[in-house]
Amino acid sequence: MQQLADKLIQHCALLQGLPHELTYLLVEIVFGSLMLMLFVAPFAGIISWVERRVAARMMDRIGPNRVGPQGFLQWLADGVKSLLKEDIVPSSADSFLFRLAPYLVFAGMFMAFVSIPFTSRVIIADLNVGIFYIIAVTSLVVIGILMSGWASNNKFSLLGGMRSAAQIISYEIPAGLAILVVVLMSGSLSLQEIIKAQGAHPWNWFIFDNPFSFCSFFILFISSLAEGNRTPFDIPEAESELVSGYSTEYSGMRFVFFYFEEWANLYLIAAVGVTLFFGGWQIPPSVREWAVGVHFVLPHILEFATFFIKAMSLVFVIIWIRWTLPRLRVDQLMAMCWQYLIPLGFVMVLGTATWIVLFPQGVPLVRYVLFSGTLGLFGYFFYRVVFHLRYTKAELQFNPFV
Amino acid sequence: MDPYLSILILFLFAAIVTGGLMFLSQLLNPKKKGTDKTPYESGIQPVGNPRTRFAVKFYLPAMLFILFDVEVVFLYPWAVIFRDFVRSGLGAFIFVEMVIFLGVLVVGLLYIYGRRALDWD
């Protein structure tokens, strides 16, 4: 952001009169508010519509299609409706904690966006402890959830809050170990440096660097799902047993804050995954040179598009998993974390360290093999999908305007 | 400029936005006095107090988390300088050091398995 501010100061005569610190502050505030207003909030809203539509298609129904074209404005209608709802605080609840909890959950999610990169230049603050900061600040969410579960004075909420806290903190360890693998390979905690350590071509991404980092991505992905309370790890808000878990007693705007966090968190999970393992905003140098020649903004647009498309693919996979897998039981969930993911995470850290000591320059052959193996797997998957589609009437699935 | 200042600014901004939305909601929403606002319990009057003792098994993961997460945090500085050490030819040294540290951790993990601390039932 500093470079952007410097450029602004150069080009704008009005700003040159002001102290530079003040200009930086102004740029920071404007950019932060723009990001919340134009990116995070609409993203969380639109993704809620996308999720409902995708879910509907997977269940062979239509989904919301009344508000706006194809129900696209459903999220705005939901927001306005929640704004007009009564804000109920149960009479026996701990009023102060009950009111405070949604803010903590919201702040924990939103502050993580500070060090999420959008392009090579556009990032609110490229902290030198970037990824570590994200792990730390998202822990605020646990406190908020535990607080809401306790303060509601409701058995379902308490159980949901407790389960959620146990689950989130347990899965933070395998997530930390998987991130450690990336830090080993890049030698930096800053998200921009991690992206710069990777290449634009898929075989230069960290996920295909060696077999251990390939596994680490899946450890991180599973742990992120569990930390975001997403199915198959959504026992804290299991509808069939706990009503709605820790958010049972919430209504109106406070309820929206919880769900805002959940959907914006989808992007956070995907963005962290893309940054660490899928090369982030990297575009091939030849494309970048061509884009710079056309207009100086174009490479940034291309970078943002690259990052966003990768992130959205991951978001789609997360939604897809939600409507495919059944949820785990509590004991299975804990066994999954402590008995499989954590030992596996340790093995991956040791394996990657050994790999770096043995082959400091990396092994191109392994990269190509891993990349083409993954491509082959995808190819086989699509072949099977086409095979099965021959025997189903696929009219509803493929017609976008029902 | 200090990058950490932007964290503070965004925190304040998030607080203002959420506070503003809540304020707007308080202006617009209906407030029904005198209605029964007991906690939801499937439509019947709540039985007993939810704030009684709960299972100790929630406490164990929390304690183990503190142990293991702090150990993982110790690994981060090591991971950051690992490449530099490998480049300067001290790769084996820093690797063996961390294997010893991880070995102690794994012994702890095995002890936890041995005591069946992580069996949920």
Coordinates of C-alpha atoms in Angstrom, one line a residue:
Chain A
M1 CA 0.0 0.0 0.0
Q2 CA 2.9 2.3 0.7
Q3 CA 3.9 2.3 -3.0
L4 CA 0.3 3.2 -4.0
A5 CA 0.3 6.1 -1.5
D6 CA 3.7 7.3 -2.8
K7 CA 2.3 7.3 -6.3
L8 CA -0.8 9.2 -5.2
I9 CA 1.4 11.8 -3.5
Q10 CA 3.4 12.3 -6.7
H11 CA 0.4 12.7 -8.9
C12 CA -2.0 14.7 -6.7
A13 CA -1.0 18.2 -5.9
L14 CA -3.5 18.5 -3.0
L15 CA -1.9 15.6 -1.1
Q16 CA 1.6 17.1 -1.4
G17 CA 0.7 19.8 1.1
L18 CA -0.3 17.3 3.7
P19 CA 2.2 15.4 5.9
H20 CA 3.0 12.0 4.3
E21 CA 1.9 10.1 7.4
L22 CA -1.5 11.5 7.1
T23 CA -1.8 10.6 3.5
Y24 CA -0.8 7.0 4.3
L25 CA -3.5 7.0 7.0
L26 CA -6.1 8.3 4.6
V27 CA -5.2 5.8 1.9
E28 CA -5.3 3.0 4.5
I29 CA -8.8 4.0 5.7
V30 CA -10.2 4.5 2.2
F31 CA -8.8 1.2 1.0
G32 CA -10.0 -0.7 4.1
S33 CA -13.5 0.7 3.9
L34 CA -13.6 0.1 0.1
M35 CA -12.5 -3.5 0.7
L36 CA -15.2 -4.1 3.3
M37 CA -17.9 -2.4 1.4
L38 CA -17.1 -3.6 -2.1
F39 CA -15.4 -6.9 -1.6
V40 CA -16.0 -8.7 1.7
A41 CA -19.6 -7.8 2.3
P42 CA -20.9 -8.4 -1.2
F43 CA -18.8 -11.6 -1.5
A44 CA -20.3 -13.0 1.7
G45 CA -23.7 -12.1 0.5
I46 CA -23.4 -13.4 -3.1
I47 CA -21.7 -16.6 -1.9
S48 CA -24.7 -17.3 0.3
W49 CA -26.8 -17.1 -2.8
V50 CA -24.3 -19.2 -4.8
E51 CA -24.3 -21.8 -2.1
R52 CA -28.1 -22.1 -1.9
R53 CA -28.3 -22.4 -5.7
V54 CA -25.6 -25.0 -5.9
A55 CA -27.1 -26.9 -3.0
A56 CA -30.5 -26.8 -4.8
R57 CA -29.0 -28.2 -8.0
M58 CA -27.3 -31.0 -6.1
M59 CA -30.6 -31.9 -4.5
D60 CA -32.4 -31.7 -7.8
R61 CA -34.5 -28.6 -6.9
I62 CA -34.3 -25.0 -8.1
G63 CA -33.4 -22.8 -5.2
P64 CA -34.0 -19.1 -4.6
N65 CA -35.1 -17.5 -7.9
R66 CA -37.6 -14.8 -7.0
V67 CA -35.6 -11.7 -5.9
G68 CA -33.9 -10.2 -8.9
P69 CA -32.7 -12.1 -12.0
Q70 CA -32.4 -15.8 -11.0
G71 CA -32.7 -14.8 -7.3
F72 CA -29.4 -13.0 -7.5
L73 CA -30.5 -10.2 -5.1
Q74 CA -31.7 -12.7 -2.5
W75 CA -28.8 -11.8 -0.2
L76 CA -29.9 -8.1 -0.1
A77 CA -33.4 -9.1 0.7
D78 CA -32.2 -11.4 3.5
G79 CA -30.0 -8.6 4.8
V80 CA -32.9 -6.1 4.9
K81 CA -35.2 -8.6 6.5
S82 CA -32.7 -9.3 9.3
L83 CA -32.2 -5.6 9.8
L84 CA -35.9 -5.2 10.5
K85 CA -36.1 -8.2 12.9
E86 CA -36.4 -7.9 16.6
D87 CA -33.1 -8.2 18.4
I88 CA -34.0 -10.8 21.1
V89 CA -31.8 -11.2 24.1
P90 CA -33.1 -14.1 26.2
S91 CA -34.3 -13.0 29.7
S92 CA -31.9 -15.4 31.5
A93 CA -28.9 -14.7 29.2
D94 CA -25.7 -13.0 30.3
S95 CA -26.6 -9.9 28.4
F96 CA -23.2 -8.3 28.1
L97 CA -21.4 -11.4 26.8
F98 CA -24.4 -12.2 24.6
R99 CA -24.2 -8.9 22.9
L100 CA -20.4 -8.9 22.6
A101 CA -19.9 -12.3 21.1
P102 CA -21.0 -11.5 17.5
Y103 CA -18.6 -8.6 17.3
L104 CA -15.6 -10.8 18.3
V105 CA -16.5 -13.3 15.7
F106 CA -16.9 -10.7 13.0
A107 CA -13.6 -8.9 14.0
G108 CA -11.7 -12.1 14.0
M109 CA -12.7 -12.9 10.5
F110 CA -12.4 -9.4 9.1
M111 CA -9.0 -8.6 10.6
A112 CA -7.6 -11.6 8.9
F113 CA -8.3 -9.8 5.6
V114 CA -5.6 -7.3 6.5
S115 CA -2.8 -9.5 5.1
I116 CA -4.7 -11.4 2.4
P117 CA -3.1 -10.4 -0.9
F118 CA -5.2 -9.4 -3.9
T119 CA -2.5 -8.7 -6.4
S120 CA 1.3 -8.1 -6.3
R121 CA 0.7 -4.5 -5.1
V122 CA -2.8 -4.5 -3.6
I123 CA -2.7 -5.7 -0.1
I124 CA -3.7 -3.7 3.0
A125 CA -0.5 -4.5 5.0
D126 CA 2.1 -7.0 3.9
L127 CA 3.1 -8.0 7.4
N128 CA 6.4 -9.9 7.8
V129 CA 4.6 -12.3 10.0
G130 CA 1.6 -12.5 7.6
I131 CA 0.5 -16.1 7.8
F132 CA 1.2 -16.3 11.5
Y133 CA -0.9 -13.2 12.0
I134 CA -3.8 -14.9 10.2
I135 CA -3.6 -18.0 12.4
A136 CA -3.5 -15.8 15.5
V137 CA -6.3 -13.4 14.7
T138 CA -8.7 -16.1 13.5
S139 CA -8.5 -17.5 17.0
L140 CA -10.6 -14.6 18.1
V141 CA -13.5 -16.5 16.5
V142 CA -13.2 -19.3 19.0
I143 CA -13.5 -16.9 21.9
G144 CA -16.6 -15.3 20.3
I145 CA -18.2 -18.7 19.7
L146 CA -17.5 -20.0 23.2
M147 CA -18.8 -16.7 24.6
S148 CA -22.0 -16.9 22.7
G149 CA -22.6 -20.5 23.7
W150 CA -22.1 -19.8 27.3
A151 CA -24.0 -16.5 27.4
S152 CA -27.1 -17.8 25.7
N153 CA -28.1 -19.9 28.8
N154 CA -29.4 -22.5 26.4
K155 CA -28.3 -26.2 26.5
F156 CA -28.0 -26.4 22.7
S157 CA -25.9 -23.3 22.6
L158 CA -23.6 -24.4 25.3
L159 CA -23.0 -27.8 23.7
G160 CA -22.5 -26.2 20.3
G161 CA -20.0 -23.7 21.7
M162 CA -18.1 -26.3 23.6
R163 CA -17.9 -28.7 20.7
S164 CA -16.9 -25.8 18.4
A165 CA -14.1 -24.7 20.7
A166 CA -12.8 -28.2 21.1
Q167 CA -12.9 -28.8 17.4
I168 CA -11.4 -25.4 16.3
I169 CA -8.4 -25.5 18.7
S170 CA -7.7 -29.2 18.0
Y171 CA -7.6 -28.6 14.2
E172 CA -5.4 -25.6 14.6
I173 CA -2.4 -27.9 15.3
P174 CA -2.5 -29.8 12.0
A175 CA -3.2 -26.6 10.2
G176 CA -0.1 -25.0 11.8
L177 CA 2.0 -28.0 10.8
A178 CA 0.8 -27.9 7.2
I179 CA 1.6 -24.1 7.1
L180 CA 5.0 -24.9 8.5
V181 CA 5.7 -27.0 5.5
V182 CA 5.2 -24.0 3.3
V183 CA 7.2 -21.8 5.5
L184 CA 10.1 -24.3 5.3
M185 CA 9.9 -24.2 1.5
S186 CA 9.6 -20.4 1.1
G187 CA 11.7 -19.3 4.1
S188 CA 9.3 -16.5 4.9
L189 CA 6.1 -15.8 6.8
S190 CA 5.0 -12.9 4.6
L191 CA 2.2 -14.0 2.2
Q192 CA 3.7 -11.9 -0.7
E193 CA 7.1 -13.5 -0.2
I194 CA 5.5 -17.0 -0.2
I195 CA 3.7 -16.2 -3.4
K196 CA 6.9 -14.8 -5.0
A197 CA 8.8 -18.0 -4.0
Q198 CA 6.4 -19.9 -6.3
G199 CA 6.1 -19.8 -10.1
A200 CA 3.3 -19.0 -12.4
H201 CA 3.2 -22.4 -14.0
P202 CA 1.3 -25.1 -12.1
W203 CA 4.4 -27.4 -11.7
N204 CA 6.2 -24.5 -9.9
W205 CA 3.5 -24.3 -7.3
F206 CA 4.3 -25.4 -3.8
I207 CA 1.6 -28.1 -3.9
F208 CA 3.6 -30.0 -6.6
D209 CA 7.0 -29.2 -5.1
N210 CA 7.4 -32.6 -3.4
P211 CA 5.1 -35.5 -2.3
F212 CA 5.1 -34.1 1.3
S213 CA 3.8 -30.7 0.3
F214 CA 1.2 -32.4 -1.8
C215 CA -0.2 -34.2 1.3
S216 CA 0.2 -31.0 3.4
F217 CA -2.3 -29.2 1.2
F218 CA -4.9 -31.8 2.0
I219 CA -4.1 -31.6 5.7
L220 CA -4.5 -27.8 5.6
F221 CA -7.7 -28.0 3.6
I222 CA -9.3 -30.5 6.0
S223 CA -8.2 -28.5 9.0
S224 CA -9.5 -25.3 7.5
L225 CA -12.9 -26.9 6.8
A226 CA -13.0 -28.0 10.5
E227 CA -11.9 -24.6 11.7
G228 CA -14.6 -22.9 9.6
N229 CA -17.2 -25.3 11.0
R230 CA -18.0 -26.6 7.5
T231 CA -19.6 -29.9 6.7
P232 CA -18.4 -32.7 7.2
F233 CA -17.1 -31.0 10.4
D234 CA -20.2 -29.0 11.3
I235 CA -21.2 -30.8 14.5
P236 CA -21.2 -27.5 16.5
E237 CA -24.3 -26.4 14.5
A238 CA -25.7 -29.8 13.6
E239 CA -29.3 -29.0 12.7
S240 CA -30.6 -32.4 13.4
E241 CA -29.3 -32.6 17.0
L242 CA -28.5 -29.0 18.3
V243 CA -31.0 -26.8 16.5
S244 CA -28.4 -24.3 15.4
G245 CA -25.7 -24.8 17.9
Y246 CA -24.1 -21.6 19.4
S247 CA -26.3 -19.3 17.3
T248 CA -29.6 -20.8 18.4
E249 CA -30.6 -17.8 20.5
Y250 CA -29.5 -15.1 18.1
S251 CA -31.8 -13.2 15.8
G252 CA -31.7 -10.1 13.6
M253 CA -28.4 -8.4 12.9
R254 CA -26.4 -10.4 15.5
F255 CA -27.4 -13.6 13.7
V256 CA -26.3 -12.1 10.4
F257 CA -22.8 -11.3 11.9
F258 CA -22.4 -15.1 12.6
Y259 CA -23.4 -16.1 9.1
F260 CA -21.4 -13.2 7.6
E261 CA -18.4 -14.6 9.3
E262 CA -19.1 -18.1 8.0
W263 CA -19.4 -17.1 4.4
A264 CA -16.6 -14.6 4.3
N265 CA -14.5 -17.3 6.0
L266 CA -15.0 -19.4 2.9
Y267 CA -13.0 -16.9 0.9
L268 CA -10.4 -16.7 3.7
I269 CA -9.9 -20.5 3.6
A270 CA -9.7 -20.5 -0.1
A271 CA -7.4 -17.5 -0.3
V272 CA -5.0 -18.9 2.3
G273 CA -4.9 -22.2 0.4
V274 CA -4.3 -20.5 -2.9
T275 CA -1.6 -18.3 -1.5
L276 CA 0.3 -21.1 0.2
F277 CA 0.0 -23.9 -2.3
F278 CA -1.4 -22.7 -5.7
G279 CA 0.9 -19.8 -6.6
G280 CA -1.4 -17.0 -5.6
W281 CA -1.6 -14.2 -8.1
Q282 CA 1.4 -15.3 -10.2
I283 CA 1.0 -14.9 -14.0
P284 CA 3.6 -16.0 -16.5
P285 CA 6.3 -13.3 -17.1
S286 CA 5.6 -13.2 -20.9
V287 CA 1.9 -12.4 -20.2
R288 CA 2.9 -9.8 -17.6
E289 CA 5.2 -8.1 -20.1
W290 CA 2.5 -8.0 -22.7
A291 CA 0.0 -6.6 -20.2
V292 CA 2.4 -3.9 -18.9
G293 CA 2.8 -2.8 -22.5
V294 CA -1.0 -2.4 -23.0
H295 CA -1.8 -0.5 -19.8
F296 CA -0.2 -0.3 -16.4
V297 CA -3.4 -1.4 -14.6
L298 CA -3.9 -4.5 -16.8
P299 CA -1.4 -6.8 -15.0
H300 CA -3.1 -6.1 -11.7
I301 CA -6.5 -7.0 -13.2
L302 CA -5.0 -10.2 -14.6
E303 CA -3.4 -11.0 -11.3
F304 CA -6.6 -10.4 -9.4
A305 CA -8.5 -12.5 -11.9
T306 CA -6.0 -15.4 -11.5
F307 CA -6.2 -15.2 -7.7
F308 CA -9.9 -14.9 -7.7
I309 CA -10.6 -17.8 -10.1
K310 CA -8.3 -20.1 -8.1
A311 CA -10.0 -19.1 -4.9
M312 CA -13.5 -19.5 -6.3
S313 CA -12.6 -23.0 -7.5
L314 CA -11.6 -23.9 -4.0
V315 CA -14.8 -22.3 -2.6
F316 CA -16.8 -24.4 -5.0
V317 CA -15.1 -27.5 -3.9
I318 CA -15.9 -26.6 -0.2
I319 CA -19.6 -26.1 -1.1
W320 CA -19.6 -29.3 -3.1
I321 CA -18.2 -31.2 -0.1
R322 CA -20.9 -29.8 2.1
W323 CA -23.6 -31.3 0.0
T324 CA -21.8 -34.6 -0.6
L325 CA -20.5 -35.9 2.7
P326 CA -22.4 -36.8 5.9
R327 CA -21.2 -35.2 9.1
L328 CA -18.8 -36.9 11.4
R329 CA -19.5 -37.9 15.0
V330 CA -17.7 -36.1 17.8
D331 CA -15.4 -39.0 18.6
Q332 CA -14.6 -39.6 15.0
L333 CA -13.8 -35.9 14.6
M334 CA -11.4 -35.9 17.5
A335 CA -9.8 -39.2 16.4
M336 CA -9.4 -37.8 12.9
C337 CA -7.5 -34.8 14.2
W338 CA -5.3 -36.3 17.0
Q339 CA -4.7 -39.8 15.7
Y340 CA -4.3 -39.2 11.9
L341 CA -3.8 -35.5 11.0
I342 CA -1.3 -34.5 13.7
P343 CA 1.1 -37.5 13.3
L344 CA 0.7 -37.1 9.5
G345 CA 1.5 -33.4 9.9
F346 CA 4.7 -34.2 11.8
V347 CA 5.7 -36.7 9.1
M348 CA 5.1 -34.0 6.4
V349 CA 7.3 -31.4 8.3
L350 CA 10.1 -33.9 8.7
G351 CA 9.8 -35.2 5.2
T352 CA 9.9 -31.7 3.7
A353 CA 12.9 -30.8 5.8
T354 CA 14.7 -33.9 4.6
W355 CA 13.7 -33.2 1.0
I356 CA 15.1 -29.7 1.2
V357 CA 18.4 -30.9 2.8
L358 CA 18.8 -33.6 0.1
F359 CA 17.6 -31.6 -2.9
P360 CA 18.0 -27.8 -2.2
Q361 CA 17.2 -27.0 -5.8
G362 CA 14.1 -29.2 -5.9
V363 CA 13.5 -32.1 -8.4
P364 CA 11.8 -31.0 -11.6
L365 CA 10.9 -34.5 -12.5
V366 CA 8.9 -35.0 -9.3
R367 CA 7.1 -31.7 -10.0
Y368 CA 6.1 -32.8 -13.5
V369 CA 5.1 -36.3 -12.3
L370 CA 2.9 -34.9 -9.5
F371 CA 1.3 -32.3 -11.8
S372 CA 0.6 -34.7 -14.6
G373 CA -0.7 -37.3 -12.1
T374 CA -3.2 -34.7 -10.7
L375 CA -4.2 -33.8 -14.2
G376 CA -4.7 -37.5 -15.0
L377 CA -6.9 -37.9 -12.0
F378 CA -9.0 -34.9 -13.0
G379 CA -9.3 -36.3 -16.5
Y380 CA -10.5 -39.7 -15.2
F381 CA -13.0 -37.9 -13.0
F382 CA -14.5 -36.0 -15.9
Y383 CA -14.5 -39.1 -18.0
R384 CA -16.6 -40.9 -15.2
V385 CA -18.9 -37.8 -14.9
V386 CA -19.6 -37.9 -18.7
F387 CA -20.1 -41.7 -18.5
H388 CA -22.7 -41.3 -15.7
L389 CA -24.4 -38.3 -17.4
R390 CA -25.3 -40.5 -20.4
Y391 CA -27.7 -42.4 -18.1
T392 CA -29.3 -39.4 -16.4
K393 CA -31.6 -36.7 -17.7
A394 CA -29.2 -33.8 -17.3
E395 CA -31.6 -31.1 -18.4
L396 CA -32.0 -29.4 -15.0
Q397 CA -28.3 -29.6 -14.1
F398 CA -27.1 -27.9 -17.2
N399 CA -29.9 -25.4 -17.8
P400 CA -28.8 -22.2 -15.9
F401 CA -32.2 -20.5 -16.3
V402 CA -34.8 -22.5 -14.6
Chain B
M1 CA 4.3 3.6 7.7
D2 CA 4.0 1.0 10.4
P3 CA 2.0 -1.8 8.8
Y4 CA 0.5 -2.7 12.2
L5 CA -1.3 0.6 12.3
S6 CA -3.5 -0.6 9.5
I7 CA -4.6 -3.5 11.7
L8 CA -5.7 -1.1 14.3
I9 CA -7.5 1.1 11.7
L10 CA -9.3 -1.9 10.2
F11 CA -10.3 -3.1 13.7
L12 CA -11.8 0.3 14.5
F13 CA -13.4 0.3 11.1
A14 CA -15.0 -3.1 11.6
A15 CA -16.2 -1.9 15.0
I16 CA -17.8 1.2 13.5
V17 CA -19.5 -0.8 10.7
T18 CA -20.9 -3.4 13.0
G19 CA -21.9 -0.9 15.6
G20 CA -23.5 1.3 12.9
L21 CA -25.5 -1.7 11.6
M22 CA -26.6 -2.6 15.1
F23 CA -27.6 1.0 15.7
L24 CA -29.6 1.1 12.5
S25 CA -31.2 -2.2 13.4
Q26 CA -32.2 -0.9 16.8
L27 CA -33.8 2.1 15.2
L28 CA -35.8 0.1 12.8
N29 CA -36.7 -3.1 14.5
P30 CA -39.8 -3.8 16.6
K31 CA -39.4 -4.1 20.3
K32 CA -42.0 -6.2 22.0
K33 CA -42.2 -5.7 25.7
G34 CA -43.7 -8.2 28.0
T35 CA -43.3 -11.2 25.7
D36 CA -41.7 -14.3 27.1
K37 CA -38.1 -14.4 26.1
T38 CA -37.1 -17.7 27.6
P39 CA -34.3 -19.7 25.9
Y40 CA -35.4 -22.0 23.1
E41 CA -35.9 -25.6 24.1
S42 CA -38.1 -27.2 21.4
G43 CA -41.1 -25.1 22.4
I44 CA -41.5 -26.2 26.1
Q45 CA -40.4 -24.4 29.2
P46 CA -36.6 -25.0 29.8
V47 CA -36.0 -27.8 32.3
G48 CA -33.1 -27.3 34.7
N49 CA -30.2 -24.9 34.4
P50 CA -27.8 -25.3 31.4
R51 CA -24.9 -23.8 33.4
T52 CA -24.2 -27.0 35.3
R53 CA -21.1 -29.0 35.0
F54 CA -20.2 -30.3 31.6
A55 CA -18.1 -33.3 30.5
V56 CA -14.4 -33.1 31.4
K57 CA -13.5 -34.4 27.9
F58 CA -13.8 -30.9 26.5
Y59 CA -11.1 -29.9 28.9
L60 CA -8.5 -32.4 27.8
P61 CA -8.2 -31.2 24.1
A62 CA -7.9 -27.7 25.4
M63 CA -5.0 -28.6 27.7
L64 CA -3.3 -30.7 25.0
F65 CA -3.8 -27.9 22.5
I66 CA -1.8 -25.5 24.7
L67 CA 1.1 -28.0 24.9
F68 CA 1.2 -28.8 21.2
D69 CA 0.4 -25.5 19.8
V70 CA 3.2 -23.8 21.7
E71 CA 5.6 -26.5 20.4
V72 CA 4.4 -25.8 16.8
V73 CA 5.0 -22.1 17.4
F74 CA 8.5 -22.9 18.4
L75 CA 9.0 -24.5 15.0
Y76 CA 8.2 -21.4 13.0
P77 CA 11.4 -19.5 13.6
W78 CA 13.3 -22.6 12.8
A79 CA 11.4 -23.0 9.5
V80 CA 12.0 -19.4 8.5
I81 CA 15.9 -19.7 8.8
F82 CA 16.0 -23.3 7.5
R83 CA 16.7 -22.4 3.9
D84 CA 19.5 -20.0 4.8
F85 CA 21.2 -22.7 6.9
V86 CA 20.9 -25.3 4.0
R87 CA 22.3 -22.7 1.6
S88 CA 25.3 -22.1 3.9
G89 CA 26.0 -25.8 4.2
L90 CA 24.7 -26.3 7.8
G91 CA 21.5 -28.1 6.6
A92 CA 22.3 -31.4 8.4
F93 CA 23.1 -29.6 11.7
I94 CA 19.8 -27.6 11.9
F95 CA 17.9 -30.6 10.6
V96 CA 19.2 -32.9 13.3
E97 CA 18.6 -30.3 16.0
M98 CA 14.9 -30.1 15.1
V99 CA 14.6 -33.9 14.8
I100 CA 15.6 -34.1 18.4
F101 CA 13.0 -31.5 19.4
L102 CA 10.4 -33.2 17.3
G103 CA 11.4 -36.5 18.9
V104 CA 10.6 -35.2 22.3
L105 CA 7.2 -34.0 21.0
V106 CA 6.4 -37.4 19.5
V107 CA 7.3 -39.1 22.8
G108 CA 4.7 -36.8 24.4
L109 CA 2.1 -37.6 21.7
L110 CA 2.8 -41.4 22.2
Y111 CA 2.4 -40.9 26.0
I112 CA -1.0 -39.2 25.4
Y113 CA -2.1 -42.2 23.2
G114 CA -0.8 -44.6 25.8
R115 CA -2.9 -42.9 28.5
R116 CA -5.9 -43.0 26.2
A117 CA -6.4 -39.3 26.8
L118 CA -7.9 -38.8 23.4
D119 CA -10.5 -41.5 23.4
W120 CA -13.8 -39.6 23.4
D121 CA -15.8 -42.3 25.3

